[in-house]
Short mmCIF file of C-alpha atoms and ligand atoms in Angstrom, two decimals:
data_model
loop_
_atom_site.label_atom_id
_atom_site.label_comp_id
_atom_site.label_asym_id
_atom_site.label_seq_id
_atom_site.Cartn_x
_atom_site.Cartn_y
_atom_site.Cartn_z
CA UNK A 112 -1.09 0.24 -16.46
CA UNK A 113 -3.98 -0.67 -14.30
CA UNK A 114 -6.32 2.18 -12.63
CA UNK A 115 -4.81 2.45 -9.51
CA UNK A 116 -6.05 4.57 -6.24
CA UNK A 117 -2.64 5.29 -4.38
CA UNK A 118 -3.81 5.91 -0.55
CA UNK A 119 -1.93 6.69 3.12
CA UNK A 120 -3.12 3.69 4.85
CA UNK A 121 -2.14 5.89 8.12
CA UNK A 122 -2.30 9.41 9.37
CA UNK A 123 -1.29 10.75 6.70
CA UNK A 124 2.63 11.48 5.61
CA UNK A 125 3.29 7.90 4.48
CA UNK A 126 5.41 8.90 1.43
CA UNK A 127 2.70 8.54 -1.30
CA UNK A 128 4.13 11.64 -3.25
CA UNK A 129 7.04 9.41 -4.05
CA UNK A 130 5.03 6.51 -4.85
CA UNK A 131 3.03 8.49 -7.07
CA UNK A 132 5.56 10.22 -8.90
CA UNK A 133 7.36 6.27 -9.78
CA UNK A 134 4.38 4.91 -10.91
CA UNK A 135 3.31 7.75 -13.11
CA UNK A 136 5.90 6.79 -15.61
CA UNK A 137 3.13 3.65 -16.34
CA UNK A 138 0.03 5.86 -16.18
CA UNK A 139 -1.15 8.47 -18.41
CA UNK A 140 -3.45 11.15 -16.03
CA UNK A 141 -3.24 11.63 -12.34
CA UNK A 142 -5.65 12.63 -10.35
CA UNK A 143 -6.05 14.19 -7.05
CA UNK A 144 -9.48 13.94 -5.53
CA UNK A 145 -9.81 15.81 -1.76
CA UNK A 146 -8.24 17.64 0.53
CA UNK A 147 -6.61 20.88 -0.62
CA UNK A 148 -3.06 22.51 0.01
CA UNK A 149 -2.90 21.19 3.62
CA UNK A 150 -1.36 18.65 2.16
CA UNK A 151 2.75 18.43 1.64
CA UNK A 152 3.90 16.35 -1.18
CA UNK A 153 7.44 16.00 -1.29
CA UNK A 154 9.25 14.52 -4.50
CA UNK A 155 12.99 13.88 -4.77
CA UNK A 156 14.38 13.61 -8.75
CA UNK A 157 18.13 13.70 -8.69
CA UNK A 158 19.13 16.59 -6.36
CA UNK A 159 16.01 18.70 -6.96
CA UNK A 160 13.49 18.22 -3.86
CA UNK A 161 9.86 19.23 -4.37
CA UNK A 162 7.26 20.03 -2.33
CA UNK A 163 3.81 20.32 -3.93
CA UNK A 164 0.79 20.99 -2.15
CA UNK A 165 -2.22 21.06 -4.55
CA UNK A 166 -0.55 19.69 -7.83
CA UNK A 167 -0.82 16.24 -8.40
CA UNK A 168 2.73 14.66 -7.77
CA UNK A 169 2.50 13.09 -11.45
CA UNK A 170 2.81 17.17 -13.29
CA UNK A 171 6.60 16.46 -12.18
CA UNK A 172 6.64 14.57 -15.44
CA UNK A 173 6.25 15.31 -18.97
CA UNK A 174 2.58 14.82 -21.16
CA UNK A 175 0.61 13.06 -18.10
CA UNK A 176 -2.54 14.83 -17.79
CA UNK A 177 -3.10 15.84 -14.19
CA UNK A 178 -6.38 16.78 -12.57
CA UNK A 179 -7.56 18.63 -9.62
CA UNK A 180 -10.82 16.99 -8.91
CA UNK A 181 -14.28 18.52 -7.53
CA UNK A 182 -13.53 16.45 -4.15
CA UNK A 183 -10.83 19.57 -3.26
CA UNK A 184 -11.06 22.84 -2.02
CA UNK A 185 -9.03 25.11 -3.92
CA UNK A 186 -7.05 27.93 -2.18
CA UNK A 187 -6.65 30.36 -5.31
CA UNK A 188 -3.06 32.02 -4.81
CA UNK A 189 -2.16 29.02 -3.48
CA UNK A 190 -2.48 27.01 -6.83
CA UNK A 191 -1.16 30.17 -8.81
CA UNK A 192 1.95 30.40 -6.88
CA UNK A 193 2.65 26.43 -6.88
CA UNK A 194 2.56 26.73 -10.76
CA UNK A 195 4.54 29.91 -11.23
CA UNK A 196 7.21 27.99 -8.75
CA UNK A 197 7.23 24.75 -10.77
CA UNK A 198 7.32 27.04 -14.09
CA UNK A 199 10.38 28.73 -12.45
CA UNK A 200 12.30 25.35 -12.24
CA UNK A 201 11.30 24.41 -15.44
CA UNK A 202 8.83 22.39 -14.62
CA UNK A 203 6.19 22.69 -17.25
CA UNK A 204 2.57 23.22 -16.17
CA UNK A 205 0.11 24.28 -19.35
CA UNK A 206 -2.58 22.08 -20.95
CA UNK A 207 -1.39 19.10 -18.92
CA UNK A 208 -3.49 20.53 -16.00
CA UNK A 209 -6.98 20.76 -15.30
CA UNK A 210 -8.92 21.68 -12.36
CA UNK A 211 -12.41 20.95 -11.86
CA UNK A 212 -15.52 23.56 -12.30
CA UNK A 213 -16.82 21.90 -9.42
CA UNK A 214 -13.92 22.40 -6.75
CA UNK A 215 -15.18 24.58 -3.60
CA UNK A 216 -12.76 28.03 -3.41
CA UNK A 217 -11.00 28.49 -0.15
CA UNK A 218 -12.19 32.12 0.10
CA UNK A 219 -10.12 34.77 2.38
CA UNK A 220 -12.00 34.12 5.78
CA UNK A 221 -12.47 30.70 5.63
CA UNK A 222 -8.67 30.48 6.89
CA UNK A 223 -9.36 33.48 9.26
CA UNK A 224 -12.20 31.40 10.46
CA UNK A 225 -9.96 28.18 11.04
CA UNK A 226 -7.48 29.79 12.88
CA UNK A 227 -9.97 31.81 15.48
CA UNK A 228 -11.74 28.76 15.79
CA UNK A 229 -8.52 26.84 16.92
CA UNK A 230 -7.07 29.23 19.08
CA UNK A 231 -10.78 29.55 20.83
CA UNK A 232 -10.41 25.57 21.15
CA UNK A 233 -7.28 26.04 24.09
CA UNK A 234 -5.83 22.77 24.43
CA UNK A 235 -9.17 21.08 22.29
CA UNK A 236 -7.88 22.26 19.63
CA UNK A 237 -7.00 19.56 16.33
CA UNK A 238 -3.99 21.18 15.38
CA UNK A 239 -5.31 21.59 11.75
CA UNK A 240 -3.07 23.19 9.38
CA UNK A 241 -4.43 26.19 9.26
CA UNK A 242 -5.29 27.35 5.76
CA UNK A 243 -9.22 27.31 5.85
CA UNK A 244 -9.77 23.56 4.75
CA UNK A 245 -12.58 22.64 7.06
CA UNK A 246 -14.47 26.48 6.97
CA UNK A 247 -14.38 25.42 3.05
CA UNK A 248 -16.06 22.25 4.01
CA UNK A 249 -18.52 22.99 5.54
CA UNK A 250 -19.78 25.57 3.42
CA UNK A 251 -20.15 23.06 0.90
CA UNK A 252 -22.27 20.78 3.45
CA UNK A 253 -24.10 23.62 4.18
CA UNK A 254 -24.59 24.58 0.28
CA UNK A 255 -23.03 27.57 0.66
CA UNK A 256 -19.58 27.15 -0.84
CA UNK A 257 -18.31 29.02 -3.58
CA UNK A 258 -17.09 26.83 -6.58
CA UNK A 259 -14.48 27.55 -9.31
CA UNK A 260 -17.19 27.68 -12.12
CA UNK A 261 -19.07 30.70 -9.80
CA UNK A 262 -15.74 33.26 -11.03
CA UNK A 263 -17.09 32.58 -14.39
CA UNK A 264 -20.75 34.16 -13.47
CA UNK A 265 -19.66 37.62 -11.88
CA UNK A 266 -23.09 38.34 -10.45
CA UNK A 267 -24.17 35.25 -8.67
CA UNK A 268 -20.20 35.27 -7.42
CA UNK A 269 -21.15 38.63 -6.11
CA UNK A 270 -24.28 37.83 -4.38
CA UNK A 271 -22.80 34.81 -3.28
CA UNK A 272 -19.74 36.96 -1.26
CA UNK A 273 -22.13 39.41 -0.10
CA UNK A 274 -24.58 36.71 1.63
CA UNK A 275 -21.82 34.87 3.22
CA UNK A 276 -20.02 37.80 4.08
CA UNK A 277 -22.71 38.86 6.52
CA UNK A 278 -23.14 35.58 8.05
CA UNK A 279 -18.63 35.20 8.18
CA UNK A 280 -18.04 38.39 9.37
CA UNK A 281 -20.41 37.79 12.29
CA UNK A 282 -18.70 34.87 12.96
CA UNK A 283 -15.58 36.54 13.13
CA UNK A 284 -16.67 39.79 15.04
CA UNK A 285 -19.06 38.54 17.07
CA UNK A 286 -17.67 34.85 18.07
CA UNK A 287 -13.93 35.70 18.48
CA UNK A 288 -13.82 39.42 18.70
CA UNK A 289 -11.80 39.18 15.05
CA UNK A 290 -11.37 41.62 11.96
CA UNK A 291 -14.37 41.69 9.39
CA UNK A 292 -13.59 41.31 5.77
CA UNK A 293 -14.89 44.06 3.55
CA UNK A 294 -16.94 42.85 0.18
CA UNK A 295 -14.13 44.68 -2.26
CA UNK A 296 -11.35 43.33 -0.80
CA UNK A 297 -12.81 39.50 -0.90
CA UNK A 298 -14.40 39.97 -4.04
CA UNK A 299 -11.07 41.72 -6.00
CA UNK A 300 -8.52 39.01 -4.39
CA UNK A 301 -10.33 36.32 -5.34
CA UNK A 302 -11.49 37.32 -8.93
CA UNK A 303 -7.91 39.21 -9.45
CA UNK A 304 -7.00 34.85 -9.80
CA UNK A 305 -9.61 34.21 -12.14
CA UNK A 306 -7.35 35.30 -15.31
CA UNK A 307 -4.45 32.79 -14.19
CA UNK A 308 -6.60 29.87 -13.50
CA UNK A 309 -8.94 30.03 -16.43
CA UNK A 310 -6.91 28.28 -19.34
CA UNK A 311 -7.21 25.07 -16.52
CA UNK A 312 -10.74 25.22 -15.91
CA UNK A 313 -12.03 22.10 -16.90
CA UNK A 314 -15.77 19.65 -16.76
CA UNK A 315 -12.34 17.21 -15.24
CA UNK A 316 -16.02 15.07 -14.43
CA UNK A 317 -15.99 14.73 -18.44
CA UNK A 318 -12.36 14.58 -19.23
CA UNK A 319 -11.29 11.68 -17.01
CA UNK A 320 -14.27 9.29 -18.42
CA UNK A 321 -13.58 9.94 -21.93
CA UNK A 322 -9.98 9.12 -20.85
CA UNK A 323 -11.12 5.40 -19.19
CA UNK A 324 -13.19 5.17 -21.95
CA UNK A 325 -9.78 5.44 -24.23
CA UNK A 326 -8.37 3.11 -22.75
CA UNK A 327 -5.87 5.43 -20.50
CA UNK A 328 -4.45 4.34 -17.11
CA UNK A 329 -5.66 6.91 -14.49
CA UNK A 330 -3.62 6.95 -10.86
CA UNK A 331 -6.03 8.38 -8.34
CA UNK A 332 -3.71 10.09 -5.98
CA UNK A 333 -5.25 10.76 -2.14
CA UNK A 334 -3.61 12.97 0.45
CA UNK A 335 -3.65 12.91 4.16
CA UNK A 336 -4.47 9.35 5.31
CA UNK A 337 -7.43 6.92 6.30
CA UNK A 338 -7.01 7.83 9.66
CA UNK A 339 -7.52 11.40 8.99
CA UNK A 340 -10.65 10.26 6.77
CA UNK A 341 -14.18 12.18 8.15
CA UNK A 342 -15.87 9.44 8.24
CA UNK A 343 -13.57 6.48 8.89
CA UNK A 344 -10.93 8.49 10.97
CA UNK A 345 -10.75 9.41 14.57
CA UNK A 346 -13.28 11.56 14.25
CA UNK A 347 -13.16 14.50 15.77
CA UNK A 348 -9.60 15.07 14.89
CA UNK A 349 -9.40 14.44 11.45
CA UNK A 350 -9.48 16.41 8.27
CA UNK A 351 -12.75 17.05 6.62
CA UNK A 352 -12.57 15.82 3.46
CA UNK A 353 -12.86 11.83 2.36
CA UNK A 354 -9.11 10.47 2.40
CA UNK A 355 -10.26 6.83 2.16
CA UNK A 356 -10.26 5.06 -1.18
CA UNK A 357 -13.78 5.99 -1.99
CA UNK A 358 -13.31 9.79 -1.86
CA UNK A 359 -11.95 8.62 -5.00
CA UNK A 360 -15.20 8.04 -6.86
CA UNK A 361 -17.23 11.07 -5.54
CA UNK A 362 -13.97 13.73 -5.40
CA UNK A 363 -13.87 12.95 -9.49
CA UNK A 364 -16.70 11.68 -10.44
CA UNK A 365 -16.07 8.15 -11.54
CA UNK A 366 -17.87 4.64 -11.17
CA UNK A 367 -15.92 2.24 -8.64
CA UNK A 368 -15.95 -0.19 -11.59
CA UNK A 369 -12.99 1.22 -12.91
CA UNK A 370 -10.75 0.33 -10.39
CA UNK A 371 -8.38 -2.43 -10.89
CA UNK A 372 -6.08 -1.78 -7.89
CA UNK A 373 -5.97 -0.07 -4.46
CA UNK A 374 -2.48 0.53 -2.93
CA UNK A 375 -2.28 1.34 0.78
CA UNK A 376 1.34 3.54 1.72
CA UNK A 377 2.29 2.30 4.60
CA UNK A 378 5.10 3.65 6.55
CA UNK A 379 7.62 0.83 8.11
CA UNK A 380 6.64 3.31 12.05
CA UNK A 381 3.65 5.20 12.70
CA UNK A 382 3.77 9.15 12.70
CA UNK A 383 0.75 11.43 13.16
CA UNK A 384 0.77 15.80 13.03
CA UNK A 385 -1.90 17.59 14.86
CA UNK A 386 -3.78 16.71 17.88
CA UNK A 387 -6.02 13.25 18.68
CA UNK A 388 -5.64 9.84 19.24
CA UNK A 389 -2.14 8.35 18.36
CA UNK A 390 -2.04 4.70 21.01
CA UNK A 391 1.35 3.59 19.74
CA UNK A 392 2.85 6.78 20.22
CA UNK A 393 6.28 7.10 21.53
CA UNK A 394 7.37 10.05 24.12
CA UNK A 395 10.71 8.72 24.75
CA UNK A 396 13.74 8.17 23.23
CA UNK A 397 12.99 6.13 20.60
CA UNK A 398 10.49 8.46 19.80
CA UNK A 399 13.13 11.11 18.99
CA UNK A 400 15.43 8.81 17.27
CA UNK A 401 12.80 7.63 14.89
CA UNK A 402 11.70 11.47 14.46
CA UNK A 403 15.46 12.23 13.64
CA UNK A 404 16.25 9.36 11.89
CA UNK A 405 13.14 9.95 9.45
CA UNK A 406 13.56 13.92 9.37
CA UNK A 407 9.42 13.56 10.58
CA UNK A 408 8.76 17.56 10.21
CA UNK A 409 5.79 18.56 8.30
CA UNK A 410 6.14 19.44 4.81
CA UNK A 411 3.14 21.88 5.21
CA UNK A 412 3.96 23.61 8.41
CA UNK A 413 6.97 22.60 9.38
CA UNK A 414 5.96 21.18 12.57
CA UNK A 415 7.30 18.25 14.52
CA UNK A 416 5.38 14.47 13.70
CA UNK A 417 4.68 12.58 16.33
CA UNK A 418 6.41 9.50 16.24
CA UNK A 419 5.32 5.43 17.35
CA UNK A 420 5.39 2.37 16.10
CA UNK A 421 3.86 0.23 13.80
CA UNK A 422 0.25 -0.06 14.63
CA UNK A 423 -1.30 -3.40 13.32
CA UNK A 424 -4.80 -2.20 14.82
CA UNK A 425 -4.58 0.77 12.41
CA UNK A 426 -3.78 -0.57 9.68
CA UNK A 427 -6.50 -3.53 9.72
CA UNK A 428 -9.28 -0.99 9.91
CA UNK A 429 -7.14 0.28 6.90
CA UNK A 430 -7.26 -2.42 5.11
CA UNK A 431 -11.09 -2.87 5.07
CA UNK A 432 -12.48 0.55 5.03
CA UNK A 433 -10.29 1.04 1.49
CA UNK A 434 -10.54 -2.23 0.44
CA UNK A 435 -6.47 -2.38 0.07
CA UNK A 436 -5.52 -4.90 -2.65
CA UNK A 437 -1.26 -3.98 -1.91
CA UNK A 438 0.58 -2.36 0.89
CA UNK A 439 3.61 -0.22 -0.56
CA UNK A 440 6.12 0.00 2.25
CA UNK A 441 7.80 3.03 3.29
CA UNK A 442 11.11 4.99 5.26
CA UNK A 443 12.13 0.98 5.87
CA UNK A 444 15.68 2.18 6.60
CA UNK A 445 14.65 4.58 9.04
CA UNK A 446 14.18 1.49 11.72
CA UNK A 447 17.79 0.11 10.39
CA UNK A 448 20.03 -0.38 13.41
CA UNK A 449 17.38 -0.86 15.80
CA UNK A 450 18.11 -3.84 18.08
CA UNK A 451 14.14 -4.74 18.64
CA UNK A 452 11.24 -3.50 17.06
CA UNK A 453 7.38 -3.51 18.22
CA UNK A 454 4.60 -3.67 16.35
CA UNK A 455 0.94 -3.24 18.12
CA UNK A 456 -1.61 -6.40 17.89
CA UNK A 457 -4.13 -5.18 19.97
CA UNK A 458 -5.27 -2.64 22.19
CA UNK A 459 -5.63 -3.36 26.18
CA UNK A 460 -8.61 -1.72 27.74
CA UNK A 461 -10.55 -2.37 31.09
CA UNK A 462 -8.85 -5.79 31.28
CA UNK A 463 -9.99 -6.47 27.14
CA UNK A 464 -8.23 -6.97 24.44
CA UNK A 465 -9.35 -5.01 21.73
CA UNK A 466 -8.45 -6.09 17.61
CA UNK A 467 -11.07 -3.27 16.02
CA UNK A 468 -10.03 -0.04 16.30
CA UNK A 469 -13.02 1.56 18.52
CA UNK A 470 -15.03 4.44 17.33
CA UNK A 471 -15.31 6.06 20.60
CA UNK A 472 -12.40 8.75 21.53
CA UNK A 473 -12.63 8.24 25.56
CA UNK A 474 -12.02 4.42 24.83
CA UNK A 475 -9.40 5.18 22.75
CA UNK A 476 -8.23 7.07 25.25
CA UNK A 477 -7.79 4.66 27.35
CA UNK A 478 -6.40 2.40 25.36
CA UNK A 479 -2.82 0.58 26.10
CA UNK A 480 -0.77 -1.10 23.29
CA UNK A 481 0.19 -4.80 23.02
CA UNK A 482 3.02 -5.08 21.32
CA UNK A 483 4.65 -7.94 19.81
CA UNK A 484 8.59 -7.60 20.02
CA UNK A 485 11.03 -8.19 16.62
CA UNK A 486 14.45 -8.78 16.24
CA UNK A 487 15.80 -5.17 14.86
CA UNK A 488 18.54 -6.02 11.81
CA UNK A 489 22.22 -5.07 10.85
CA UNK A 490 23.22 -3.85 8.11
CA UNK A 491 21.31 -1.02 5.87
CA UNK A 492 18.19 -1.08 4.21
CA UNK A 493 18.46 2.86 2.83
CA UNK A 494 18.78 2.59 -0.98
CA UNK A 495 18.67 -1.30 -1.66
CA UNK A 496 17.13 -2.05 -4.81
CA UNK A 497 16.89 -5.98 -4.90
CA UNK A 498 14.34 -7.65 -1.85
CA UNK A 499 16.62 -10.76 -2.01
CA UNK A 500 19.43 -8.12 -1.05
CA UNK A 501 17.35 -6.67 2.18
CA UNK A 502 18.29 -8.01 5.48
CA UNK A 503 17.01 -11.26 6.49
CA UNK A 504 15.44 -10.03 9.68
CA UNK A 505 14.01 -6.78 7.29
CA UNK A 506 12.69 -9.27 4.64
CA UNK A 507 10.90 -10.82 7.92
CA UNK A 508 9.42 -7.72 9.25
CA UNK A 509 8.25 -7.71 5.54
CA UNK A 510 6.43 -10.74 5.09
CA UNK A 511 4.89 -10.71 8.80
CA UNK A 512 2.95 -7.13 7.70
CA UNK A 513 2.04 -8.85 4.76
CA UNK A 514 0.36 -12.12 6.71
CA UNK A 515 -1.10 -10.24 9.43
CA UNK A 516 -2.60 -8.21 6.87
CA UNK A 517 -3.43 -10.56 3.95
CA UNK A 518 -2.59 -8.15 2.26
CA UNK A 519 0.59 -8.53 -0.49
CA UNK A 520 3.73 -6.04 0.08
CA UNK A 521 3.79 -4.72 -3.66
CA UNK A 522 6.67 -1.94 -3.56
CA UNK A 523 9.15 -1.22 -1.43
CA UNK A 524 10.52 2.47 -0.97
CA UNK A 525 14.46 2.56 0.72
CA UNK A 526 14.94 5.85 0.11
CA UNK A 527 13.67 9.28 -1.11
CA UNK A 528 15.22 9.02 -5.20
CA UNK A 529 12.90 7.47 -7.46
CA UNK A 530 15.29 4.76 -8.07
CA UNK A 531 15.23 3.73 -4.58
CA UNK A 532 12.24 1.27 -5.24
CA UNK A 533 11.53 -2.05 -4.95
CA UNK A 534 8.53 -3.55 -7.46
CA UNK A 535 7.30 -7.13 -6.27
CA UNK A 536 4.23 -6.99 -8.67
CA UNK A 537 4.00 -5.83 -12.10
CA UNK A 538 1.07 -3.12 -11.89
CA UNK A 539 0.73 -3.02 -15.53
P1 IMP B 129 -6.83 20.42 8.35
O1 IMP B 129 -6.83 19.45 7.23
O2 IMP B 129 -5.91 21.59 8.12
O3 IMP B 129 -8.21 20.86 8.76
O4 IMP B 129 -6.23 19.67 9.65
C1 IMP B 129 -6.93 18.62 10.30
C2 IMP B 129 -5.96 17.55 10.80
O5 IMP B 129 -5.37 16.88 9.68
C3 IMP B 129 -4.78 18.11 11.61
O6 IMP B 129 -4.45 17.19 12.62
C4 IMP B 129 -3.66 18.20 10.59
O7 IMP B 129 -2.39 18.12 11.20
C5 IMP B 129 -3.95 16.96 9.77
N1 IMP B 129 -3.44 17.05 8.39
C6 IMP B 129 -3.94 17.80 7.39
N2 IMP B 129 -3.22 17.61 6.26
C7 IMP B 129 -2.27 16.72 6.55
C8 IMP B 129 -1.25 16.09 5.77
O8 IMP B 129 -1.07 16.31 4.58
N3 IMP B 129 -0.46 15.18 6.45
C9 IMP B 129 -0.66 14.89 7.76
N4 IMP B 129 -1.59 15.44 8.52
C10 IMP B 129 -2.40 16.35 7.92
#
């Protein structure tokens, strides 16, 4: 199969663990390359559901070699707990997995940090997830980060805690009138990991180029979504790692010459977690229904998604910034029944009409949808497995994403089982 990066073309939540997980059966390593285990994964195979985090969604299946890039920040108990759980089911985890030297450690206060930093915001707050993934961040900007290799060099891991230690717990103290972390208890949690994760510690930099160089088909799984990109998102609310195709070359250390394909998940709706921007939200009815209908509750934190529909504004800006070359459709049968659907063309502000999506967050702001109304369609979508057996009104909603786009539909997900897909391009 062809090297593929498999991206959420939206805010994030699209369905790409699914996608991933059906086209690893063609592809020999996946590998993730940002965020860290903010992300929620979730993976149906038969009646077993799974929920992965930090594990690429491709260690669900037998002798695929999965990586855990440089690009991630790597919450310690976190990844030792999501492979004793897959272990547990049977799920086997051992030389298949390797996590890079060069991933930043989520260390104890850096999620201490993100959480007295939100609830200092009021109601400016971004609604992040929590668990230290922009404190981890931004030590790395600032060169202070703490990488996986570091556990392996006790002293300079030790001077390292100690130096940020006094700058953290002054933070925390001083700042938001939070508990200081002693050096023991930092240093002996994190280290107490270093046993567990040391048969995975890899130069992954090394490993995936001698496996291009072999010839092997590498799927290049992101998380979150473009929208939630630092650079290319709506910045400030967004994550802070790069969630757009070309976190993909830096977050593993690969040339962009590799890539033969990039394939933007793209749910058939809009949802969005967290605070920010979201113009084709829905706080109504419909809203609910499609919140119901598509069981839209985070597979992190549990917390409600905001629900709208299709933005076509969105997913232009998508389309450039990662350079999509197919859209993979998702949670199609969640808009079954509907009698009309909209889909957003443009934004209306101060008496424009706006195509781009604008950079600025007060114009955004300010920012009313034009929609463009569909005919809804009878009949079910959820688990068809032929496009010539789809609805003619879904095959329609179908094509016109893929002209306003210019940008070919390639798959087509009806439902959460990995045989719920349709293929309309050989990706071999
Ligand atoms: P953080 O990544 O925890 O810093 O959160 C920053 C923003 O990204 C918040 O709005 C989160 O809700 C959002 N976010 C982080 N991870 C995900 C994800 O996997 N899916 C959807 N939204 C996410």
């Amino acid at each position: 199969m062809a090297n593929i990066i498999i991206v959420g073309a939206q805010w994030g939540d699209e369905g790409k663990g699914k996608i991933v997980d059906c086209l690893t059966e063609k592809s020999e390593v996946v590998a993730r390359y940002q965020g860290g285990h903010n992300a929620g994964h979730t993976v149906v195979i038969g009646k077993d559901k799974f929920i992965l985090h930090l594990l690429p969604s491709g260690v669900l299946h037998k002798d695929k070699l999965c990586i855990i890039g440089n690009g991630l920040v790597v919450e310690l108990s976190a990844l030792v707990e999501e492979i004793e759980a897959l272990k547990d089911r049977g799920v086997m985890v051992d030389r298949n997995l390797k996590v890079s030297k060069g991933a930043h450690i989520i260390m104890p206060y850096h999620a201490t940090i993100d959480q007295l930093r939100e609830a200092a915001k009021g109601d400016k707050k971004i609604g992040t997830t929590g668990r230290g993934i922009g404190p981890a961040y931004t030590d790395k900007a600032a060169r202070t980060g703490i990488r996986v290799v570091d556990l392996f060099f006790p002293d300079e891991f030790s001077e390292k805690v100690k130096n940020n230690l006094v700058e953290k717990n002054l933070i925390i103290e001083k700042l938001y009138n939070g508990t200081p972390f002693g050096f023991d208890e930092v240093y002996n949690k994190v280290m107490s990991f270093r046993e567990k994760i040391e048969p995975f510690v890899d130069d992954t930099d090394v490993t995936i180029n001698r496996c291009i160089e072999e010839g092997k088909s590498i799927l290049f799984e992101g998380a979150q979504g473009t929208m939630l990109d630092i650079d290319h998102g709506t910045y400030h609310c967004v994550t802070s790692s790069s969630a757009c195709a070309g976190g993909a070359m830096t977050g593993l250390g690969v040339g962009p010459k590799v890539i033969d394909e990039v394939l933007g998940v793209v749910k058939a709706y809009t949802t969005r977690v967290g605070g920010g921007p979201f113009p084709t939200e829905l706080n109504d009815s419909t809203g609910e229904l499609l919140r119901e209908t598509g069981g839209e509750y985070g597979a992190t934190t549990g917390r409600p998604r905001r629900c709208g529909w299709l933005d076509l504004v969105v997913l232009k800006h998508s389309v450039r910034i990662n350079g999509l070359t197919g859209i993979v459709i998702t949670k199609l049968d969640v808009l079954d029944g509907l009698k009309k659907i909209n889909v957003c063309v443009g934004y209306q502000y101060e008496g424009k009409i706006l195509t781009e999506f604008p950079k600025a967050m007060t114009v955004l702001d300010g920012c009313q949808p034009v929609y463009e109304e569909f005919d809804g369609w009878d009949g079910s979508t959820a688990g068809v497995r032929g496009f010539e057996k789809l609805p003619s009104n879904a095959k329609s909603y179908l094509k016109m994403i893929e002209q306003r786009l210019n940008v070919p539909v390639v798959i087509i997900s009806t439902g959460q089982d990995r045989d719920d897909t349709i293929f309309l391009k050989d990706l071999r």
